[in-house]
Coordinates of C-alpha atoms in Angstrom, one line a residue:
M50 CA 0.7 7.3 -20.7
K51 CA -3.1 7.8 -21.1
I52 CA -5.6 5.9 -19.0
S53 CA -8.7 4.8 -20.9
S54 CA -12.1 4.9 -19.2
K55 CA -13.0 1.7 -21.1
I56 CA -11.1 -0.3 -18.5
V57 CA -13.4 1.0 -15.8
Y58 CA -16.6 0.0 -17.6
L59 CA -15.4 -3.4 -18.8
T60 CA -14.1 -4.3 -15.4
L61 CA -17.3 -3.2 -13.7
I62 CA -19.5 -5.1 -16.1
A63 CA -17.3 -8.3 -15.8
T64 CA -17.3 -8.2 -12.0
L65 CA -21.0 -7.6 -11.6
S66 CA -22.0 -10.2 -14.1
G67 CA -20.3 -12.8 -12.0
T68 CA -23.1 -12.8 -9.5
Q69 CA -25.2 -14.9 -11.9
L70 CA -23.1 -17.9 -11.0
H71 CA -23.2 -17.6 -7.2
A72 CA -24.1 -20.6 -5.2
Q73 CA -27.3 -20.6 -3.1
K74 CA -27.0 -19.0 0.4
S75 CA -29.1 -18.3 3.4
P76 CA -30.9 -14.9 3.2
N77 CA -28.6 -13.1 5.6
A78 CA -25.3 -14.8 4.4
L79 CA -24.1 -11.5 2.8
E80 CA -24.5 -9.2 5.8
P81 CA -21.2 -7.4 6.5
S82 CA -20.4 -9.4 9.6
S83 CA -20.6 -12.6 7.6
I84 CA -18.2 -11.3 5.0
S85 CA -15.9 -10.1 7.7
L86 CA -16.0 -13.6 9.3
N87 CA -15.2 -15.1 5.9
E88 CA -12.2 -12.8 5.5
S89 CA -10.8 -13.9 8.9
K90 CA -10.9 -17.5 7.7
R91 CA -8.9 -16.8 4.6
L92 CA -5.3 -17.4 5.4
W93 CA -4.1 -17.4 1.7
Q94 CA -5.9 -14.3 0.6
H95 CA -3.1 -11.8 0.7
T96 CA -0.1 -14.1 0.2
G97 CA 0.1 -13.7 -3.6
V98 CA -0.3 -17.5 -4.0
A99 CA -3.3 -18.0 -6.3
A100 CA -2.7 -21.7 -6.5
A101 CA -3.7 -22.0 -2.8
L102 CA -6.8 -19.9 -2.7
T103 CA -9.2 -22.9 -2.8
L104 CA -7.6 -24.2 0.4
D105 CA -9.7 -21.5 2.2
S106 CA -13.4 -21.7 2.7
V107 CA -14.6 -19.0 0.3
L108 CA -18.0 -17.2 0.4
H109 CA -19.1 -16.4 -3.1
Y110 CA -20.4 -12.8 -3.5
S111 CA -19.8 -9.5 -5.2
T112 CA -19.6 -6.0 -3.6
L113 CA -19.8 -2.4 -4.8
Y114 CA -19.1 0.6 -2.7
L115 CA -18.6 4.4 -2.8
A116 CA -16.5 6.2 -0.1
H117 CA -15.5 9.7 0.8
R118 CA -12.6 10.4 3.1
S119 CA -11.1 13.5 4.6
D120 CA -7.9 14.1 6.6
Q121 CA -6.5 17.2 8.2
G122 CA -4.0 18.2 10.8
D123 CA -0.3 19.2 11.2
F124 CA 0.8 15.8 12.7
R125 CA 2.3 14.5 9.4
R126 CA 5.5 13.9 7.6
P127 CA 6.8 16.9 5.6
Q128 CA 6.0 15.4 2.2
Q129 CA 2.5 14.4 3.2
A130 CA -0.5 16.7 2.8
R131 CA -1.6 19.0 5.6
S132 CA -5.2 18.2 4.6
S133 CA -6.7 15.9 1.9
N134 CA -9.9 14.5 0.7
E135 CA -10.5 11.5 -1.6
Q136 CA -13.4 9.7 -3.3
T137 CA -13.4 6.0 -4.1
I138 CA -15.5 3.7 -6.1
A139 CA -14.6 0.0 -6.0
T140 CA -16.1 -3.4 -6.9
R141 CA -15.0 -6.9 -6.2
G142 CA -16.3 -10.4 -6.8
N143 CA -15.5 -14.1 -7.0
L144 CA -17.0 -17.1 -8.7
N145 CA -16.5 -20.7 -9.9
L146 CA -16.3 -20.9 -13.6
G147 CA -16.5 -24.5 -14.5
Q148 CA -13.8 -26.2 -12.3
F149 CA -11.7 -23.0 -12.1
Y150 CA -12.0 -20.4 -9.2
L151 CA -11.7 -16.7 -10.1
E152 CA -11.7 -13.5 -8.1
G153 CA -10.9 -10.0 -9.0
G154 CA -11.7 -6.3 -8.5
F155 CA -11.4 -2.8 -9.7
K156 CA -10.8 0.4 -7.7
Y157 CA -10.8 4.1 -8.7
K158 CA -9.6 6.8 -6.3
R159 CA -9.5 10.5 -6.8
Q160 CA -7.3 12.5 -4.3
Q161 CA -7.0 16.2 -3.5
L162 CA -3.9 16.8 -1.5
N163 CA -3.4 20.2 0.1
E164 CA -0.2 21.9 1.2
V165 CA 2.4 19.3 0.2
D166 CA 6.0 20.3 0.8
F167 CA 9.3 19.3 -0.9
N168 CA 8.0 17.3 -3.8
A169 CA 7.9 18.1 -7.5
S170 CA 8.6 14.7 -9.1
L171 CA 6.8 11.8 -7.4
I172 CA 3.2 10.9 -6.9
D173 CA 4.2 9.0 -3.7
P174 CA 7.5 10.4 -2.3
Y175 CA 7.6 7.6 0.4
R176 CA 7.6 4.7 -2.0
G177 CA 11.4 4.0 -1.5
M178 CA 12.9 6.4 -4.0
P179 CA 15.5 8.9 -2.6
F180 CA 16.2 10.7 -5.9
L181 CA 13.6 13.4 -6.5
V182 CA 13.1 17.1 -7.2
A183 CA 12.1 19.2 -4.2
D184 CA 11.1 22.9 -4.1
T185 CA 10.1 25.1 -1.2
N186 CA 6.7 26.1 -2.5
S187 CA 4.0 24.3 -0.6
S188 CA 1.5 23.1 -3.2
D189 CA -1.6 21.1 -3.8
W190 CA -1.6 17.9 -5.8
R191 CA -4.5 16.3 -7.7
N192 CA -4.1 12.6 -8.2
Q193 CA -6.1 9.7 -9.7
H194 CA -5.4 6.1 -9.1
Y195 CA -6.7 3.0 -10.9
T196 CA -6.2 -0.6 -9.7
L197 CA -7.3 -3.7 -11.6
D198 CA -6.5 -7.2 -10.2
F199 CA -7.5 -10.8 -10.7
A200 CA -6.5 -14.3 -9.5
V201 CA -7.4 -17.7 -11.0
T202 CA -6.9 -21.1 -9.5
S203 CA -7.0 -24.4 -11.4
P204 CA -8.8 -27.6 -10.4
R205 CA -6.6 -30.3 -8.9
Y206 CA -4.7 -32.4 -11.4
K207 CA -4.3 -36.0 -10.4
D208 CA -5.5 -35.0 -7.0
R209 CA -2.1 -33.5 -6.2
W210 CA -1.4 -30.3 -8.2
T211 CA -3.0 -26.9 -8.5
F212 CA -1.8 -24.0 -10.5
G213 CA -2.6 -20.3 -10.2
L214 CA -1.9 -16.9 -11.5
E215 CA -2.3 -13.5 -9.8
S216 CA -2.0 -10.2 -11.6
Q217 CA -2.4 -6.6 -10.7
Y218 CA -2.3 -3.5 -12.9
K219 CA -1.9 0.0 -11.3
A220 CA -2.1 3.3 -13.1
S221 CA -1.9 6.8 -11.6
S222 CA -1.8 10.4 -12.7
G223 CA -0.8 13.4 -10.6
A224 CA -0.6 17.1 -11.1
K225 CA 1.2 19.7 -8.9
Q226 CA -0.8 22.9 -8.8
R227 CA 1.9 25.5 -8.2
D228 CA 5.2 26.4 -9.8
I229 CA 7.3 24.3 -10.0
R230 CA 4.4 22.4 -11.5
A231 CA 4.6 18.7 -12.2
E232 CA 2.5 16.4 -14.4
N233 CA 3.1 12.7 -13.5
Y234 CA 2.0 9.4 -15.0
Y235 CA 2.8 6.1 -13.2
Y236 CA 2.0 2.5 -14.0
S237 CA 2.9 -0.9 -12.5
L238 CA 2.2 -4.4 -13.8
Y239 CA 2.6 -7.3 -11.4
L240 CA 2.4 -11.0 -12.3
S241 CA 2.8 -14.0 -9.9
P242 CA 2.3 -17.6 -11.2
S243 CA 2.3 -20.3 -8.5
I244 CA 2.0 -24.0 -8.1
M245 CA 1.0 -26.1 -5.1
Y246 CA 1.5 -29.8 -4.3
H247 CA -1.1 -31.5 -2.0
L248 CA -0.6 -34.6 0.1
G249 CA -3.3 -35.2 2.6
K250 CA -3.2 -32.5 5.2
H251 CA 0.1 -31.1 3.9
H252 CA 0.3 -28.5 1.1
L253 CA 3.6 -27.2 -0.3
G254 CA 4.2 -24.7 -3.0
T255 CA 6.2 -22.0 -4.7
S256 CA 5.4 -18.8 -6.4
F257 CA 7.3 -16.5 -8.8
I258 CA 7.1 -12.7 -9.0
Y259 CA 7.7 -10.3 -11.9
Q260 CA 6.9 -6.6 -11.7
D261 CA 7.5 -3.7 -14.1
T262 CA 7.1 -0.1 -13.1
K263 CA 7.4 3.3 -14.7
E264 CA 6.9 6.9 -13.6
E265 CA 7.3 9.9 -15.8
S266 CA 7.4 13.4 -14.3
A267 CA 7.4 16.6 -16.4
Q268 CA 8.2 19.8 -14.6
S269 CA 7.2 23.2 -15.9
L270 CA 6.6 26.9 -15.0
V271 CA 3.4 28.9 -15.7
N272 CA 5.1 32.1 -14.7
T273 CA 8.1 31.8 -17.0
Y274 CA 9.5 35.2 -15.9
V275 CA 10.4 33.9 -12.4
N276 CA 12.9 31.1 -12.0
Q277 CA 12.2 28.9 -9.0
Q278 CA 14.7 27.6 -6.5
Y279 CA 14.7 23.8 -6.5
Y280 CA 16.9 21.0 -5.2
T281 CA 17.8 17.6 -6.7
V282 CA 17.7 15.5 -3.6
M283 CA 20.1 12.6 -3.4
G284 CA 19.1 11.3 0.0
L285 CA 19.2 12.3 3.8
G286 CA 19.2 16.0 3.0
H287 CA 22.1 15.9 0.5
S288 CA 21.0 17.8 -2.5
I289 CA 22.1 20.0 -5.5
A290 CA 20.6 23.5 -5.7
A291 CA 19.5 25.0 -9.0
L292 CA 17.3 27.8 -10.5
G293 CA 14.7 27.1 -13.2
G294 CA 11.8 24.7 -13.2
S295 CA 11.5 22.9 -16.5
G296 CA 12.6 19.3 -16.8
L297 CA 11.7 15.7 -17.3
Y298 CA 12.4 12.8 -14.9
N299 CA 11.9 9.2 -16.0
Y300 CA 11.8 6.4 -13.4
M301 CA 12.0 2.9 -14.8
G302 CA 12.2 -0.2 -12.6
N303 CA 11.6 -3.9 -12.6
S304 CA 11.7 -6.7 -10.0
S305 CA 11.6 -10.4 -9.7
G306 CA 11.2 -12.8 -6.8
L307 CA 10.6 -16.2 -5.4
G308 CA 8.2 -17.5 -2.7
L309 CA 8.0 -20.7 -0.7
H310 CA 4.8 -21.7 1.1
Y311 CA 3.5 -24.5 3.3
E312 CA 0.2 -25.2 5.1
Y313 CA -0.8 -28.0 7.5
S314 CA -4.6 -28.3 7.5
G315 CA -5.4 -30.3 10.6
S316 CA -7.6 -29.3 13.6
V317 CA -5.4 -26.3 13.7
R318 CA -4.4 -24.8 10.4
V319 CA -0.8 -23.7 10.2
L320 CA 0.5 -21.5 7.4
L321 CA 4.2 -20.6 6.7
S322 CA 4.9 -18.3 3.8
G323 CA 7.9 -16.2 2.6
H324 CA 9.1 -14.1 -0.4
Y325 CA 12.4 -12.7 -1.5
K326 CA 12.4 -10.0 -4.1
W327 CA 15.1 -8.2 -6.1
E328 CA 14.3 -4.7 -7.4
A329 CA 16.2 -2.2 -9.6
E330 CA 15.1 1.3 -10.6
D331 CA 16.9 3.9 -12.7
V332 CA 16.3 7.6 -12.8
N333 CA 17.1 9.6 -15.9
S334 CA 16.6 13.2 -16.8
S335 CA 15.3 14.0 -20.3
Y336 CA 14.5 11.6 -23.2
S337 CA 16.4 13.1 -26.1
S338 CA 19.8 12.9 -24.4
P339 CA 19.1 11.1 -21.1
M340 CA 21.3 12.0 -18.2
P341 CA 21.6 9.4 -15.4
V342 CA 20.5 10.9 -12.1
G343 CA 20.8 7.8 -9.9
S344 CA 19.8 4.2 -9.5
V345 CA 18.3 2.2 -6.7
S346 CA 18.7 -1.5 -5.9
R347 CA 16.4 -3.2 -3.4
K348 CA 16.4 -6.6 -1.7
I349 CA 13.1 -7.4 0.1
L350 CA 12.6 -10.3 2.5
S351 CA 9.1 -10.9 3.8
A352 CA 7.6 -13.8 5.8
N353 CA 4.5 -14.6 7.8
A354 CA 3.2 -17.4 9.9
S355 CA -0.5 -17.9 10.8
L356 CA -2.3 -20.2 13.3
F357 CA -6.0 -20.7 12.8
K358 CA -8.6 -22.6 14.9
E359 CA -12.4 -22.4 15.0
D360 CA -15.4 -24.3 16.2
N361 CA -19.1 -23.5 16.1
V362 CA -18.8 -20.7 18.6
R363 CA -15.3 -19.3 18.5
L364 CA -12.6 -18.3 16.0
H365 CA -8.9 -17.8 16.9
R366 CA -6.3 -16.5 14.6
I367 CA -2.6 -15.5 15.3
N368 CA -0.5 -13.8 12.7
A369 CA 3.3 -13.2 12.9
T370 CA 4.9 -11.1 10.2
F371 CA 8.4 -10.0 9.2
Y372 CA 9.6 -7.5 6.6
Q373 CA 13.0 -6.3 5.7
R374 CA 14.0 -4.0 2.9
D375 CA 17.7 -3.2 2.1
M376 CA 18.2 -0.5 -0.4
N377 CA 21.3 1.0 -2.0
G378 CA 21.4 4.5 -3.6
I379 CA 23.8 4.6 -6.6
E380 CA 25.2 7.9 -7.9
Y381 CA 27.1 8.6 -11.1
V382 CA 30.1 10.7 -12.1
L383 CA 29.3 11.9 -15.7
Q384 CA 31.0 13.7 -18.5
R385 CA 29.1 15.5 -21.3
I386 CA 30.2 14.4 -24.8
N387 CA 29.4 16.9 -27.5
R388 CA 30.2 15.7 -31.0
E389 CA 29.0 16.7 -34.4
E390 CA 27.4 13.4 -35.0
E391 CA 26.0 12.7 -31.5
N392 CA 25.7 14.2 -28.0
Y393 CA 25.5 12.0 -24.9
W394 CA 26.5 11.6 -21.2
D395 CA 29.4 9.3 -20.6
I396 CA 29.4 7.5 -17.2
L397 CA 32.9 7.7 -15.7
S398 CA 32.0 5.9 -12.5
K399 CA 29.1 4.8 -10.4
D400 CA 29.2 4.0 -6.7
V401 CA 26.9 3.2 -3.8
R402 CA 26.7 6.5 -1.9
S403 CA 23.8 5.7 0.4
T404 CA 22.1 2.7 2.1
Y405 CA 18.7 2.3 3.6
R406 CA 17.4 -0.5 5.8
T407 CA 13.8 -0.8 7.1
T408 CA 12.8 -3.7 9.4
I409 CA 9.3 -4.4 10.5
S410 CA 8.0 -7.3 12.6
G411 CA 4.6 -7.8 14.2
L412 CA 2.4 -10.2 16.1
N413 CA -1.5 -10.0 16.0
Y414 CA -4.3 -12.0 17.6
T415 CA -7.9 -12.0 16.5
F416 CA -10.9 -13.6 18.4
L417 CA -14.4 -13.8 17.1
H418 CA -17.5 -15.0 19.0
K419 CA -19.7 -16.3 16.3
K420 CA -23.5 -16.5 15.8
N421 CA -25.6 -18.4 13.3
V422 CA -24.4 -16.2 10.5
G423 CA -21.5 -13.8 11.1
Y424 CA -20.3 -12.9 14.6
K425 CA -21.4 -11.1 17.8
W426 CA -18.1 -9.9 19.2
K427 CA -14.7 -9.3 17.8
F428 CA -11.5 -8.6 19.7
N429 CA -8.1 -8.0 18.3
G430 CA -4.7 -7.0 19.7
G431 CA -1.2 -6.6 18.3
I432 CA 2.3 -5.3 18.6
Q433 CA 4.6 -4.1 15.9
Y434 CA 8.3 -3.1 16.0
E435 CA 9.9 -0.9 13.3
K436 CA 13.6 0.0 12.9
I437 CA 15.0 2.4 10.3
D438 CA 18.7 2.7 9.7
D439 CA 19.5 5.0 6.8
R440 CA 23.1 6.2 6.0
Y441 CA 24.8 8.5 3.5
I442 CA 28.3 7.1 3.2
I443 CA 30.5 10.0 1.9
P444 CA 30.2 12.5 3.6
G445 CA 28.8 10.5 6.5
S446 CA 25.2 11.3 7.5
N447 CA 22.6 9.0 9.1
K448 CA 19.0 8.8 10.2
K449 CA 17.9 6.1 12.7
S450 CA 14.7 5.3 14.6
E451 CA 13.1 2.5 16.6
T452 CA 9.4 2.5 17.4
F453 CA 6.8 0.1 18.9
L454 CA 3.1 0.2 17.9
Y455 CA 0.5 -1.3 20.2
Q456 CA -3.0 -2.0 19.0
L457 CA -6.2 -3.1 20.7
G458 CA -9.7 -3.1 19.4
T459 CA -13.2 -4.5 19.6
E460 CA -16.5 -4.7 17.6
R461 CA -20.0 -5.5 18.6
Q462 CA -22.7 -6.6 16.2
I463 CA -26.3 -5.8 17.3
L464 CA -29.5 -7.0 15.6
L465 CA -31.9 -4.1 15.5
S466 CA -34.8 -5.8 13.8
S467 CA -35.4 -9.2 12.2
H468 CA -37.4 -7.3 9.5
L469 CA -35.0 -6.9 6.6
E470 CA -32.2 -8.2 9.0
Q471 CA -31.4 -4.7 10.2
G472 CA -28.1 -4.7 12.0
L473 CA -25.7 -2.2 13.7
M474 CA -22.0 -2.5 14.2
I475 CA -20.1 -0.3 16.7
G476 CA -16.4 -0.6 17.2
L477 CA -13.4 1.0 18.9
Q478 CA -9.8 0.7 17.7
T479 CA -6.9 2.1 19.7
S480 CA -3.3 2.3 18.9
Y481 CA -0.3 3.8 20.6
R482 CA 3.1 4.6 18.9
Q483 CA 6.0 4.6 21.3
R484 CA 9.3 6.0 20.2
I485 CA 12.3 4.1 21.5
S486 CA 14.9 6.3 19.7
A487 CA 15.1 8.7 16.8
N488 CA 18.1 10.8 15.6
Y489 CA 19.4 12.4 12.5
H490 CA 23.0 13.6 11.9
Y491 CA 24.0 15.6 8.8
K492 CA 27.7 16.0 8.0
G493 CA 27.5 17.0 4.4
N494 CA 28.0 20.4 2.6
F495 CA 25.4 23.2 2.8
P496 CA 23.7 22.3 6.1
E497 CA 21.7 25.5 5.7
Y498 CA 19.7 24.1 2.8
P499 CA 16.0 23.6 3.5
T500 CA 16.3 20.0 2.5
V501 CA 18.2 19.6 5.8
T502 CA 16.8 22.3 8.1
K503 CA 13.1 21.7 7.2
L504 CA 12.6 18.4 5.2
E505 CA 14.8 16.1 7.3
N506 CA 14.6 17.9 10.7
N507 CA 10.8 18.1 10.5
D508 CA 10.7 14.4 9.6
L509 CA 12.9 13.7 12.6
A510 CA 10.4 15.7 14.8
W511 CA 7.6 13.4 13.5
M512 CA 9.7 10.3 14.3
Q513 CA 10.5 11.5 17.8
S514 CA 6.9 12.0 18.8
D515 CA 4.8 9.4 20.5
A516 CA 1.2 9.3 19.4
L517 CA -2.2 8.0 20.6
C518 CA -4.8 7.1 18.0
L519 CA -8.5 6.4 18.5
H520 CA -10.7 5.1 15.7
I521 CA -14.4 4.6 15.9
P522 CA -16.4 2.8 13.1
V523 CA -20.2 2.6 13.0
R524 CA -22.1 0.6 10.4
Y525 CA -25.8 0.1 9.7
S526 CA -26.9 -2.6 7.3
L527 CA -30.2 -4.2 6.0
Q528 CA -31.5 -6.4 3.3
V529 CA -32.4 -4.6 0.1
Q530 CA -35.6 -6.7 -0.1
E531 CA -37.0 -9.4 2.1
N532 CA -35.9 -13.0 1.3
K533 CA -33.2 -11.6 -1.1
L534 CA -29.5 -12.0 -0.8
S535 CA -28.4 -8.4 -1.4
Q536 CA -27.4 -6.4 1.7
L537 CA -27.0 -2.6 1.8
Y538 CA -24.8 -0.9 4.3
I539 CA -23.8 2.6 5.4
Q540 CA -20.6 3.0 7.4
A541 CA -19.1 6.1 9.1
E542 CA -15.6 6.2 10.7
G543 CA -13.8 8.8 12.6
S544 CA -10.2 8.9 13.8
L545 CA -8.2 11.2 16.1
M546 CA -4.4 11.0 16.4
K547 CA -2.8 13.0 19.3
P548 CA 1.0 13.3 19.4
S549 CA 3.0 13.8 22.6
S550 CA 5.2 16.5 21.0
K551 CA 4.2 20.1 21.5
I552 CA 5.5 20.9 18.0
F553 CA 2.4 19.2 16.5
D554 CA -1.3 19.7 17.3
K555 CA -3.3 16.6 16.1
R556 CA -4.6 14.9 13.1
T557 CA -8.2 13.9 12.4
S558 CA -10.0 12.0 9.7
Y559 CA -13.4 10.7 8.8
Q560 CA -14.8 8.4 6.1
V561 CA -18.3 7.8 5.0
S562 CA -19.1 4.8 2.7
V563 CA -22.1 3.3 1.1
G564 CA -22.0 -0.2 -0.3
I565 CA -24.0 -3.2 -1.4
N566 CA -23.2 -6.9 -1.2
F567 CA -24.9 -9.2 -3.6

């Protein structure tokens, strides 16, 4: 799969050209705090229901930004990078085209991941796929990610119906830099048509989901004189050891789903939204004579409820979320058939050998003290509960954890000068992860394999550690030219994560971004 640079240029031109159709605004309507205030008002923005986007009060603008981020530290999961840096360029915009509302964006991200362990077949080893190739050679990865998305909302038909379509295309490439080397290509296409019925203050609708994904991973050796030890991981440390290093893994999946949604738009806006998705993904080795490695079936239930109220001075928003993913790992018993006319793998049986359940629920509150345009103060707080219950059935092994995450933050907007509307934002975000329980028990063969002693046990140590995180953002913004809409901003952010465990030290990160709203 080759990624054409023409997509980048066409999307950038299309998004930027949309600014010609923007409505008139006050000179400082595009300062970053005004856009952040607008985002807090948009209850439907991330629900995947394009037919309901015009129920929100939408500020028309476009944005373009560049960012550089760096992370380092040993407080990480085993298949995450010890250090990394990434560069991002992104653009986003919205407009009214006739009676239709459109919004969309493009993002390009380049990643340099350093010292990644136990991964030779997946760009993202934590995306919910237990079947992978793991080696013991810590290696760098160089990845590129492209994301292109849009949403369109129709005008109301007969004052009752609106229709919408949301779509997202993702494409990624990745290259492992040390034997066993891997060259990966990934793509995902997401489509979600939706329909809403409006009756006064009541709005009821449904959405449908279709997604197609594919990841291809080709493993190879540069030093062909030295065979490398590697493991075909089946889940929770269970693996098959082998020598070599050349191969091809092909991951192919699709999903479908249904959503139900309701809003009451009175003095207090109330939003209730839920989705249910079915996913299936097959893993095969080789193309010429594909050998089934495993399959995964997933059932995902997600729901959220939002309460929103504002006046001329204050804004209140409460969000409650729930997410549950049940996943089965299916393994095969195979027989190789070699005939003169054809060669193939015959499936003698297939059974569910492992199960994985992740449950996440959360509650968040946001308060904004508004000014004429934007806001002066922002306060937010939240709590999140996560439970993991993973089991390998025969022979029995399990990994379980329960954690709470507490979050508290504030931001202050300061007007430095009325000349060019120069402003400064200073914030502080704190979070604390509290472990309730975490354990891992392996009862399979070969407990001395590094997929057990290092991969799973180091992951357990990460789960068992409490952690305090401090995040400080600072942003300076100003008008590009007096009496013009465009606003330029420069933002710097720094984070420190300090674990309670003596096994780990800390993890730090910083990000610098430059952007323009117009």
